[in-house]
CSV table of C-alpha atoms in Angstrom, one decimal:
chain,number,residue,atom,x,y,z
A,1,UNK,CA,-0.2,0.1,-0.3
A,2,UNK,CA,1.5,3.3,-1.1
A,3,UNK,CA,-0.6,6.9,-0.4
A,4,UNK,CA,-0.3,9.5,-2.7
A,5,UNK,CA,-1.3,13.1,-1.5
A,6,UNK,CA,-2.4,15.4,-4.2
A,7,UNK,CA,-1.9,19.3,-3.1
A,8,UNK,CA,-1.2,20.7,0.4
A,9,UNK,CA,-2.2,19.2,3.9
A,10,UNK,CA,-1.9,20.0,7.2
A,11,UNK,CA,0.3,17.5,9.2
A,12,UNK,CA,0.0,17.6,13.3
A,13,UNK,CA,2.0,15.1,15.2
A,14,UNK,CA,1.2,13.4,18.4
A,15,UNK,CA,0.6,10.5,20.7
A,16,UNK,CA,-2.8,8.6,21.2
A,17,UNK,CA,-3.9,8.8,24.5
A,18,UNK,CA,-6.8,7.2,24.5
A,19,UNK,CA,-10.2,6.6,23.6
A,20,UNK,CA,-13.6,8.3,23.5
A,21,UNK,CA,-16.7,6.4,22.1
A,22,UNK,CA,-16.1,6.4,18.7
A,23,UNK,CA,-12.9,8.4,18.9
A,24,UNK,CA,-9.2,8.3,19.2
A,25,UNK,CA,-7.9,10.8,21.7
A,26,UNK,CA,-4.7,12.2,20.8
A,27,UNK,CA,-2.4,14.9,22.2
A,28,UNK,CA,-0.7,16.9,19.8
A,29,UNK,CA,2.9,17.9,20.2
A,30,UNK,CA,2.2,21.5,21.8
A,31,UNK,CA,-0.4,19.8,24.5
A,32,UNK,CA,-3.9,20.3,22.5
A,33,UNK,CA,-6.5,17.2,22.7
A,34,UNK,CA,-8.2,16.6,19.1
A,35,UNK,CA,-10.2,13.9,18.3
A,36,UNK,CA,-9.8,11.6,15.6
A,37,UNK,CA,-12.3,8.1,13.8
A,38,UNK,CA,-11.4,5.5,16.3
A,39,UNK,CA,-10.2,3.5,13.1
A,40,UNK,CA,-6.7,4.2,13.8
A,41,UNK,CA,-4.7,1.4,14.1
A,42,UNK,CA,-2.6,2.9,17.0
A,43,UNK,CA,-1.9,1.7,20.3
A,44,UNK,CA,-1.7,4.3,23.9
A,45,UNK,CA,1.2,6.3,23.9
A,46,UNK,CA,2.0,5.5,20.2
A,47,UNK,CA,3.3,8.4,18.0
A,48,UNK,CA,0.9,9.7,15.1
A,49,UNK,CA,0.6,12.0,12.3
A,50,UNK,CA,-2.8,13.9,11.9
A,51,UNK,CA,-3.3,14.9,8.1
A,52,UNK,CA,-6.1,17.8,7.5
A,53,UNK,CA,-7.2,19.3,4.4
A,54,UNK,CA,-7.1,22.9,3.9
A,55,UNK,CA,-10.3,23.2,2.7
A,56,UNK,CA,-11.7,21.3,5.5
A,57,UNK,CA,-10.4,23.7,8.2
A,58,UNK,CA,-11.6,27.1,8.7
A,59,UNK,CA,-10.8,30.2,10.9
A,60,UNK,CA,-12.8,31.4,14.0
A,61,UNK,CA,-12.5,33.7,17.0
A,62,UNK,CA,-13.7,31.6,19.5
A,63,UNK,CA,-12.9,27.7,20.6
A,64,UNK,CA,-15.3,25.6,19.0
A,65,UNK,CA,-18.6,24.9,20.8
A,66,UNK,CA,-18.4,20.8,20.1
A,67,UNK,CA,-16.4,18.5,21.3
A,68,UNK,CA,-16.1,16.9,17.5
A,69,UNK,CA,-14.6,19.7,16.3
A,70,UNK,CA,-10.7,20.0,16.8
A,71,UNK,CA,-8.9,23.2,16.9
A,72,UNK,CA,-5.4,24.8,17.6
A,73,UNK,CA,-4.4,28.6,17.7
A,74,UNK,CA,-2.3,30.3,15.9
A,75,UNK,CA,-1.6,33.9,13.9
A,76,UNK,CA,-3.0,34.5,10.6
A,77,UNK,CA,0.8,35.6,8.7
A,78,UNK,CA,0.0,35.8,5.1
A,79,UNK,CA,-3.4,36.4,3.2
A,80,UNK,CA,-3.6,35.6,-0.6
A,81,UNK,CA,-6.7,36.2,-2.7
A,82,UNK,CA,-7.4,33.9,-5.5
A,83,UNK,CA,-10.5,34.4,-6.7
A,84,UNK,CA,-12.8,32.1,-5.3
A,85,UNK,CA,-11.3,31.4,-2.4
A,86,UNK,CA,-8.9,33.0,0.4
A,87,UNK,CA,-5.3,31.3,1.0
A,88,UNK,CA,-4.8,32.1,4.5
A,89,UNK,CA,-1.8,30.8,6.3
A,90,UNK,CA,-1.4,30.8,10.1
A,91,UNK,CA,1.8,30.6,12.0
A,92,UNK,CA,1.2,28.2,15.3
A,93,UNK,CA,3.5,28.2,18.1
A,94,UNK,CA,4.3,24.3,18.1
A,95,UNK,CA,3.0,23.1,14.9
A,96,UNK,CA,4.5,25.4,11.9
A,97,UNK,CA,2.4,26.9,9.4
A,98,UNK,CA,-1.4,25.7,8.5
A,99,UNK,CA,-2.8,26.4,5.6
A,100,UNK,CA,-6.7,27.1,5.2
A,101,UNK,CA,-8.3,27.6,2.4
A,102,UNK,CA,-11.7,29.8,2.7
A,103,UNK,CA,-14.1,29.8,0.1
A,104,UNK,CA,-15.6,33.6,-1.0
A,105,UNK,CA,-19.1,32.4,-0.7
A,106,UNK,CA,-21.4,34.9,1.2
A,107,UNK,CA,-21.8,32.4,3.6
A,108,UNK,CA,-18.2,32.0,4.5
A,109,UNK,CA,-17.0,35.3,3.5
A,110,UNK,CA,-16.3,37.7,7.0
A,111,UNK,CA,-17.0,35.1,9.3
A,112,UNK,CA,-13.6,35.9,11.2
A,113,UNK,CA,-11.6,39.4,10.8
A,114,UNK,CA,-8.4,38.3,9.5
A,115,UNK,CA,-6.9,40.7,12.1
A,116,UNK,CA,-2.8,39.8,11.9
A,117,UNK,CA,-2.1,41.0,15.5
A,118,UNK,CA,-4.5,38.7,17.0
A,119,UNK,CA,-4.9,34.8,18.0
A,120,UNK,CA,-7.5,32.5,15.7
A,121,UNK,CA,-8.3,29.0,16.5
A,122,UNK,CA,-8.1,26.9,13.2
A,123,UNK,CA,-11.0,24.5,13.6
A,124,UNK,CA,-11.8,21.6,11.7
A,125,UNK,CA,-14.5,18.6,12.2
A,126,UNK,CA,-13.0,15.5,13.8
A,127,UNK,CA,-14.1,13.2,11.2
A,128,UNK,CA,-12.0,15.4,8.6
A,129,UNK,CA,-8.8,14.1,10.4
A,130,UNK,CA,-6.8,11.0,8.9
A,131,UNK,CA,-4.7,9.5,11.1
A,132,UNK,CA,-1.6,7.3,10.6
A,133,UNK,CA,0.5,5.4,13.1
A,134,UNK,CA,4.3,7.0,12.8
A,135,UNK,CA,5.5,3.1,11.6
A,136,UNK,CA,2.6,3.0,9.3
A,137,UNK,CA,3.4,5.7,7.7
A,138,UNK,CA,6.6,5.3,7.6
A,139,UNK,CA,5.8,2.1,5.3
A,140,UNK,CA,3.6,3.8,3.4
A,141,UNK,CA,6.0,6.4,1.9
A,142,UNK,CA,4.0,9.3,3.3
A,143,UNK,CA,6.8,12.3,3.3
A,144,UNK,CA,6.3,15.6,5.1
A,145,UNK,CA,5.4,18.6,3.3
A,146,UNK,CA,7.6,22.0,3.7
A,147,UNK,CA,5.5,23.3,6.2
A,148,UNK,CA,6.4,26.6,5.6
C-alpha cells in the first residue's frame, strides 16, 4: 500500500492518549487534545501523524462549541486572494504553519476578521482528520511537506 497525496495538507504530530466513544484521543506536541476517527490502528502512547486538508479547516475567534470539532490556536501571517477563495497561512507555536482555504461564498466570507495581531482558532470536524501511526506512515511512503 502506497499513499499519494495530491495538493497541500496540514500535518500535526502527537501521541494517542486513549479512546472516547467512536474517537481516538490524540495529544498534539503543543499539548492540545484532538479527536480522530477511532479506526486509527495505534496503541496508547504511540506517535501518530494527523493530516487535514486545508479546505476542511476554518478560522474562528472562539474555541469550538462542540467536542467533535478540533482546534489549534495560531496567528494569521499571510492572506492571498485567489478569486474563488482565500489562501490563509496561520503560524502556530509548535505546529509550524497551517494552510486554510476559505471560500469567498457569501455564507463564509467575513466570518472572522483577518486581524494579524490577534490569535485565531483553526478548526475542523474531527471526522475529517486522517490519522496514521508513525510506523505505518513510514511504510506507506508518506513524506513531510514543506511546513513553511
